[in-house]
C-alpha cells in the first residue's frame, strides 16, 4: 500500500463517519441501520490502515485526518445519545459544561410567585 | 314519521361531520408548510353517532418535541452569538510572532540586545524608541479593538432584550386570541403562529412554556422569569449603568443576569461579562508587566550624565493596554550603563535579558502573550465546535418533532425496541472505531 493509498483509506473512513452524522440528524430506524453499515465500513478501512502500519513506524499523512475523524466520531456519539434522549422522552434539558461537553442539566425551579 | 325524521337527522349529522372533516383536511393541506403548524386530527370515525361531538378536532402537537426544539434553538443562538462576537476578537491575537504584539515585543528586546553591543550609539538608542512606540501602538490598537468588540457585544445584549420583549408582546396578543376563541379547541392557525413565535423567541433566550386551562401559554425565561402570563406581558430590561458589567433585570427590577443561561442573550452576556473582560485584563497585565519591568530596569541603570535612567513607558493603572505610551525621553536619557560602570553596557544587557526571563506570573512576556492568544483561540474554537454540534442537534430535534406528530403508542413501542437495538449496535460500533483510530494514531510517529 502506497502513502497515497493510506491517505485514501483515512479519507474514506472519515467520509463514512460524515455520512453517519448526516444520517443521525434524522434518526429513523432506517437511518440507524444505514449508520451501522457506514460505521462497519469505516472500521474495515481503519483495520486495513492499522494492519498496514503495524510494526513499521512510518510517517503517514493520514494522522491529522484520523484525528479529525475522531472529532467527528465524538459528534456522532453526541447525536446518537441525543437521539436516544429524544426517543425515550425522558431526557431533561442538556447543556454544555465548562469544557464543552454536553451534560444533563438540573431542571429549573419555577418561581412560585407566578400568577396563573 | 319519527323514523324518517331520525334518518334525516342522522344524514344531516353525517353531512355536517363530513363537511367539518373536509375542513380539517383542507386546513392541514393548506398549512403544510406554515411555520409552527401542527397537523390537526379527527378524533373519531365519521359514522360514530354515540358521542355528542363525534368529530372532536385534536392537535397532534408533541409538546416534548417542541420543547426539545426550543432548547436546541436556544443553545444554537448562544453559540452563534458567541462565535460572532469572538470572531471579531481573534484576529487581534495573532498566534505567530511575525506580526502584532508578539513581533513588537520581540523587536523591542532585540533592540536592547543591539544597544548592549553599541551602548553609546545614538541610532541604536533611537531604534529603542521606535520599537517602544511600536509596542505601545500595538497594545493601544488591540485594546481599542477589544473595546469595540465589547461595545458591540453590549449592543447585542440590548438588541436581544428588545427582541425578547417584542416577541413576548406578540405571544401576549396570540394568547388574547386564544382566550377569545370560542370552544375548548385552540384555533390551529393562531396556535401555529404562537408556536412559530415561541421558536423565534427561543433563539434569543432559554424559554419554557406552560399550557393553561384557558388555552393560553405561560412563557418563562430560564424557567424562572415570567415573560408572558395569559394576556399580561412582563418586560425584561438591560442595565448598563451598574459598572463595567451588563445586567438584565425582570419587570420588578430584580437582577436575573445569572439565570440567563442560553440564547443570543446568554451568549452576548457571556462575552460581555466574562470573556471579553478577561481578555482585557490579560492584555492590561501584559502591558503593565512590560512597562514596569523595562522602566524598573532603566531606573536601576545610569544615563549619559550618570543620572538614574528615565522611564521608557507610561500608562494609566487599570487601563494599561489602551493608555500605554512612549514617554518621549531623549537618547541621552537612556540608561544603558550600570551604576558602577558609566558608559558601559551593563544595564543594556540586563534590559535585553528581560526578554527571556520569566518575570510575569512565572512566564516570559512572549509566553504570557502565548497563553492569552491560546485562550482566545481555544474559546473561539470551542464556540465554533459547539455551534456546529448545535446545528446538528437542532436539525435532529426538528426532524423528531416532524416525525412525532400523530404516532400511535403501539407503533411507537415497536419503534422504540427497534431503535434501542440499533442504538446499542451503533454505540458499540462507535466505541470500536474510536479505539481503533486511537490505536492507529499511536502507531504513526
PDB file of N, CA, C and O in Angstrom, chain A residues 54-96:
ATOM      1  N   UNK A  54       1.184  -1.581  11.066  1.00  0.00           N
ATOM      2  CA  UNK A  54       1.644  -2.370  12.217  1.00  0.00           C
ATOM      3  C   UNK A  54       3.140  -2.663  12.147  1.00  0.00           C
ATOM      4  O   UNK A  54       3.640  -3.195  11.151  1.00  0.00           O
ATOM      5  N   UNK A  55       3.836  -2.292  13.193  1.00  0.00           N
ATOM      6  CA  UNK A  55       5.251  -2.626  13.347  1.00  0.00           C
ATOM      7  C   UNK A  55       6.195  -1.884  12.425  1.00  0.00           C
ATOM      8  O   UNK A  55       7.383  -2.197  12.373  1.00  0.00           O
ATOM      9  N   UNK A  56       5.695  -0.899  11.656  1.00  0.00           N
ATOM     10  CA  UNK A  56       6.587  -0.238  10.681  1.00  0.00           C
ATOM     11  C   UNK A  56       7.133   1.101  11.149  1.00  0.00           C
ATOM     12  O   UNK A  56       8.184   1.521  10.706  1.00  0.00           O
ATOM     13  N   UNK A  57       6.402   1.794  12.027  1.00  0.00           N
ATOM     14  CA  UNK A  57       6.807   3.123  12.497  1.00  0.00           C
ATOM     15  C   UNK A  57       7.126   4.052  11.329  1.00  0.00           C
ATOM     16  O   UNK A  57       8.200   4.659  11.264  1.00  0.00           O
ATOM     17  N   UNK A  58       6.231   4.126  10.358  1.00  0.00           N
ATOM     18  CA  UNK A  58       6.467   5.025   9.221  1.00  0.00           C
ATOM     19  C   UNK A  58       5.556   6.247   9.350  1.00  0.00           C
ATOM     20  O   UNK A  58       4.423   6.142   9.811  1.00  0.00           O
ATOM     21  N   UNK A  59       6.114   7.393   8.917  1.00  0.00           N
ATOM     22  CA  UNK A  59       5.329   8.622   8.958  1.00  0.00           C
ATOM     23  C   UNK A  59       4.167   8.499   7.977  1.00  0.00           C
ATOM     24  O   UNK A  59       4.306   7.864   6.921  1.00  0.00           O
ATOM     25  N   UNK A  60       3.040   9.067   8.326  1.00  0.00           N
ATOM     26  CA  UNK A  60       1.870   8.918   7.457  1.00  0.00           C
ATOM     27  C   UNK A  60       1.060  10.210   7.500  1.00  0.00           C
ATOM     28  O   UNK A  60       0.745  10.720   8.579  1.00  0.00           O
ATOM     29  N   UNK A  61       0.732  10.731   6.301  1.00  0.00           N
ATOM     30  CA  UNK A  61      -0.026  11.984   6.213  1.00  0.00           C
ATOM     31  C   UNK A  61      -1.457  11.846   6.683  1.00  0.00           C
ATOM     32  O   UNK A  61      -2.196  12.828   6.770  1.00  0.00           O
ATOM     33  N   UNK A  62      -1.857  10.602   6.976  1.00  0.00           N
ATOM     34  CA  UNK A  62      -3.245  10.375   7.381  1.00  0.00           C
ATOM     35  C   UNK A  62      -3.499  10.745   8.842  1.00  0.00           C
ATOM     36  O   UNK A  62      -4.640  10.801   9.279  1.00  0.00           O
ATOM     37  N   UNK A  63      -2.428  11.016   9.593  1.00  0.00           N
ATOM     38  CA  UNK A  63      -2.584  11.244  11.030  1.00  0.00           C
ATOM     39  C   UNK A  63      -3.583  12.376  11.354  1.00  0.00           C
ATOM     40  O   UNK A  63      -4.497  12.179  12.157  1.00  0.00           O
ATOM     41  N   UNK A  64      -3.430  13.574  10.719  1.00  0.00           N
ATOM     42  CA  UNK A  64      -4.410  14.635  11.024  1.00  0.00           C
ATOM     43  C   UNK A  64      -5.828  14.259  10.611  1.00  0.00           C
ATOM     44  O   UNK A  64      -6.805  14.669  11.250  1.00  0.00           O
ATOM     45  N   UNK A  65      -5.936  13.462   9.540  1.00  0.00           N
ATOM     46  CA  UNK A  65      -7.273  13.035   9.092  1.00  0.00           C
ATOM     47  C   UNK A  65      -7.926  12.121  10.113  1.00  0.00           C
ATOM     48  O   UNK A  65      -9.127  12.208  10.385  1.00  0.00           O
ATOM     49  N   UNK A  66      -7.115  11.232  10.694  1.00  0.00           N
ATOM     50  CA  UNK A  66      -7.669  10.307  11.694  1.00  0.00           C
ATOM     51  C   UNK A  66      -8.055  11.084  12.950  1.00  0.00           C
ATOM     52  O   UNK A  66      -9.078  10.802  13.582  1.00  0.00           O
ATOM     53  N   UNK A  67      -7.227  12.091  13.285  1.00  0.00           N
ATOM     54  CA  UNK A  67      -7.575  12.933  14.436  1.00  0.00           C
ATOM     55  C   UNK A  67      -8.903  13.639  14.185  1.00  0.00           C
ATOM     56  O   UNK A  67      -9.760  13.725  15.086  1.00  0.00           O
ATOM     57  N   UNK A  68      -9.094  14.143  12.959  1.00  0.00           N
ATOM     58  CA  UNK A  68     -10.358  14.817  12.612  1.00  0.00           C
ATOM     59  C   UNK A  68     -11.513  13.825  12.635  1.00  0.00           C
ATOM     60  O   UNK A  68     -12.636  14.146  13.056  1.00  0.00           O
ATOM     61  N   UNK A  69     -11.228  12.601  12.195  1.00  0.00           N
ATOM     62  CA  UNK A  69     -12.265  11.549  12.220  1.00  0.00           C
ATOM     63  C   UNK A  69     -12.726  11.305  13.653  1.00  0.00           C
ATOM     64  O   UNK A  69     -13.914  11.136  13.915  1.00  0.00           O
ATOM     65  N   UNK A  70     -11.776  11.313  14.577  1.00  0.00           N
ATOM     66  CA  UNK A  70     -12.134  11.067  15.984  1.00  0.00           C
ATOM     67  C   UNK A  70     -13.029  12.189  16.517  1.00  0.00           C
ATOM     68  O   UNK A  70     -13.942  11.952  17.292  1.00  0.00           O
ATOM     69  N   UNK A  71     -12.749  13.404  16.060  1.00  0.00           N
ATOM     70  CA  UNK A  71     -13.591  14.531  16.480  1.00  0.00           C
ATOM     71  C   UNK A  71     -15.012  14.371  15.911  1.00  0.00           C
ATOM     72  O   UNK A  71     -16.001  14.596  16.603  1.00  0.00           O
ATOM     73  N   UNK A  72     -15.073  13.975  14.626  1.00  0.00           N
ATOM     74  CA  UNK A  72     -16.386  13.727  14.010  1.00  0.00           C
ATOM     75  C   UNK A  72     -17.119  12.611  14.735  1.00  0.00           C
ATOM     76  O   UNK A  72     -18.338  12.653  14.906  1.00  0.00           O
ATOM     77  N   UNK A  73     -16.339  11.616  15.159  1.00  0.00           N
ATOM     78  CA  UNK A  73     -16.925  10.467  15.840  1.00  0.00           C
ATOM     79  C   UNK A  73     -17.547  10.886  17.177  1.00  0.00           C
ATOM     80  O   UNK A  73     -18.601  10.377  17.571  1.00  0.00           O
ATOM     81  N   UNK A  74     -16.876  11.819  17.847  1.00  0.00           N
ATOM     82  CA  UNK A  74     -17.432  12.347  19.104  1.00  0.00           C
ATOM     83  C   UNK A  74     -18.800  12.982  18.843  1.00  0.00           C
ATOM     84  O   UNK A  74     -19.738  12.837  19.618  1.00  0.00           O
ATOM     85  N   UNK A  75     -18.861  13.711  17.716  1.00  0.00           N
ATOM     86  CA  UNK A  75     -20.120  14.390  17.368  1.00  0.00           C
ATOM     87  C   UNK A  75     -21.206  13.373  17.034  1.00  0.00           C
ATOM     88  O   UNK A  75     -22.362  13.539  17.399  1.00  0.00           O
ATOM     89  N   UNK A  76     -20.803  12.299  16.334  1.00  0.00           N
ATOM     90  CA  UNK A  76     -21.765  11.238  16.008  1.00  0.00           C
ATOM     91  C   UNK A  76     -22.288  10.617  17.300  1.00  0.00           C
ATOM     92  O   UNK A  76     -23.491  10.362  17.436  1.00  0.00           O
ATOM     93  N   UNK A  77     -21.388  10.395  18.258  1.00  0.00           N
ATOM     94  CA  UNK A  77     -21.797   9.841  19.554  1.00  0.00           C
ATOM     95  C   UNK A  77     -22.766  10.759  20.264  1.00  0.00           C
ATOM     96  O   UNK A  77     -23.740  10.319  20.875  1.00  0.00           O
ATOM     97  N   UNK A  78     -22.483  12.059  20.166  1.00  0.00           N
ATOM     98  CA  UNK A  78     -23.353  13.066  20.785  1.00  0.00           C
ATOM     99  C   UNK A  78     -24.754  13.024  20.166  1.00  0.00           C
ATOM    100  O   UNK A  78     -25.770  13.029  20.875  1.00  0.00           O
ATOM    101  N   UNK A  79     -24.795  12.958  18.840  1.00  0.00           N
ATOM    102  CA  UNK A  79     -26.082  12.895  18.137  1.00  0.00           C
ATOM    103  C   UNK A  79     -26.833  11.616  18.511  1.00  0.00           C
ATOM    104  O   UNK A  79     -28.057  11.620  18.664  1.00  0.00           O
ATOM    105  N   UNK A  80     -26.076  10.537  18.663  1.00  0.00           N
ATOM    106  CA  UNK A  80     -26.688   9.258  18.999  1.00  0.00           C
ATOM    107  C   UNK A  80     -27.324   9.311  20.386  1.00  0.00           C
ATOM    108  O   UNK A  80     -28.470   8.893  20.584  1.00  0.00           O
ATOM    109  N   UNK A  81     -26.574   9.858  21.356  1.00  0.00           N
ATOM    110  CA  UNK A  81     -27.106   9.968  22.717  1.00  0.00           C
ATOM    111  C   UNK A  81     -28.353  10.850  22.733  1.00  0.00           C
ATOM    112  O   UNK A  81     -29.347  10.560  23.370  1.00  0.00           O
ATOM    113  N   UNK A  82     -28.243  11.951  21.978  1.00  0.00           N
ATOM    114  CA  UNK A  82     -29.360  12.894  21.948  1.00  0.00           C
ATOM    115  C   UNK A  82     -30.584  12.278  21.282  1.00  0.00           C
ATOM    116  O   UNK A  82     -31.724  12.497  21.715  1.00  0.00           O
ATOM    117  N   UNK A  83     -30.342  11.486  20.225  1.00  0.00           N
ATOM    118  CA  UNK A  83     -31.445  10.810  19.531  1.00  0.00           C
ATOM    119  C   UNK A  83     -32.168   9.881  20.501  1.00  0.00           C
ATOM    120  O   UNK A  83     -33.395   9.798  20.514  1.00  0.00           O
ATOM    121  N   UNK A  84     -31.384   9.239  21.327  1.00  0.00           N
ATOM    122  CA  UNK A  84     -31.976   8.317  22.304  1.00  0.00           C
ATOM    123  C   UNK A  84     -32.791   9.084  23.343  1.00  0.00           C
ATOM    124  O   UNK A  84     -33.906   8.701  23.701  1.00  0.00           O
ATOM    125  N   UNK A  85     -32.231  10.192  23.801  1.00  0.00           N
ATOM    126  CA  UNK A  85     -32.951  11.033  24.774  1.00  0.00           C
ATOM    127  C   UNK A  85     -34.283  11.491  24.194  1.00  0.00           C
ATOM    128  O   UNK A  85     -35.306  11.468  24.865  1.00  0.00           O
ATOM    129  N   UNK A  86     -34.241  11.911  22.927  1.00  0.00           N
ATOM    130  CA  UNK A  86     -35.469  12.383  22.283  1.00  0.00           C
ATOM    131  C   UNK A  86     -36.470  11.245  22.147  1.00  0.00           C
ATOM    132  O   UNK A  86     -37.663  11.425  22.325  1.00  0.00           O
ATOM    133  N   UNK A  87     -35.936  10.064  21.806  1.00  0.00           N
ATOM    134  CA  UNK A  87     -36.829   8.944  21.532  1.00  0.00           C
ATOM    135  C   UNK A  87     -37.546   8.480  22.796  1.00  0.00           C
ATOM    136  O   UNK A  87     -38.750   8.261  22.788  1.00  0.00           O
ATOM    137  N   UNK A  88     -36.792   8.325  23.867  1.00  0.00           N
ATOM    138  CA  UNK A  88     -37.437   7.807  25.072  1.00  0.00           C
ATOM    139  C   UNK A  88     -38.177   8.897  25.828  1.00  0.00           C
ATOM    140  O   UNK A  88     -38.985   8.623  26.696  1.00  0.00           O
ATOM    141  N   UNK A  89     -37.882  10.158  25.472  1.00  0.00           N
ATOM    142  CA  UNK A  89     -38.651  11.252  26.047  1.00  0.00           C
ATOM    143  C   UNK A  89     -38.396  11.499  27.508  1.00  0.00           C
ATOM    144  O   UNK A  89     -39.152  12.174  28.173  1.00  0.00           O
ATOM    145  N   UNK A  90     -37.339  10.896  28.047  1.00  0.00           N
ATOM    146  CA  UNK A  90     -37.076  11.071  29.478  1.00  0.00           C
ATOM    147  C   UNK A  90     -35.987  12.095  29.726  1.00  0.00           C
ATOM    148  O   UNK A  90     -35.745  12.477  30.852  1.00  0.00           O
ATOM    149  N   UNK A  91     -35.283  12.438  28.677  1.00  0.00           N
ATOM    150  CA  UNK A  91     -34.124  13.302  28.864  1.00  0.00           C
ATOM    151  C   UNK A  91     -34.535  14.700  29.270  1.00  0.00           C
ATOM    152  O   UNK A  91     -35.421  15.289  28.673  1.00  0.00           O
ATOM    153  N   UNK A  92     -33.901  15.190  30.292  1.00  0.00           N
ATOM    154  CA  UNK A  92     -34.138  16.570  30.677  1.00  0.00           C
ATOM    155  C   UNK A  92     -33.333  17.478  29.768  1.00  0.00           C
ATOM    156  O   UNK A  92     -32.728  17.004  28.812  1.00  0.00           O
ATOM    157  N   UNK A  93     -33.326  18.743  30.056  1.00  0.00           N
ATOM    158  CA  UNK A  93     -32.546  19.659  29.228  1.00  0.00           C
ATOM    159  C   UNK A  93     -31.057  19.345  29.307  1.00  0.00           C
ATOM    160  O   UNK A  93     -30.553  18.978  30.361  1.00  0.00           O
ATOM    161  N   UNK A  94     -30.390  19.470  28.170  1.00  0.00           N
ATOM    162  CA  UNK A  94     -28.948  19.244  28.129  1.00  0.00           C
ATOM    163  C   UNK A  94     -28.248  20.592  28.008  1.00  0.00           C
ATOM    164  O   UNK A  94     -28.778  21.520  27.440  1.00  0.00           O
ATOM    165  N   UNK A  95     -27.061  20.666  28.553  1.00  0.00           N
ATOM    166  CA  UNK A  95     -26.294  21.903  28.438  1.00  0.00           C
ATOM    167  C   UNK A  95     -24.824  21.579  28.312  1.00  0.00           C
ATOM    168  O   UNK A  95     -24.438  20.416  28.446  1.00  0.00           O
ATOM    169  N   UNK A  96     -24.018  22.589  28.065  1.00  0.00           N
ATOM    170  CA  UNK A  96     -22.589  22.364  27.918  1.00  0.00           C
ATOM    171  C   UNK A  96     -21.871  22.667  29.229  1.00  0.00           C
ATOM    172  O   UNK A  96     -22.166  23.642  29.906  1.00  0.00           O
TER     173      UNK A  96
END
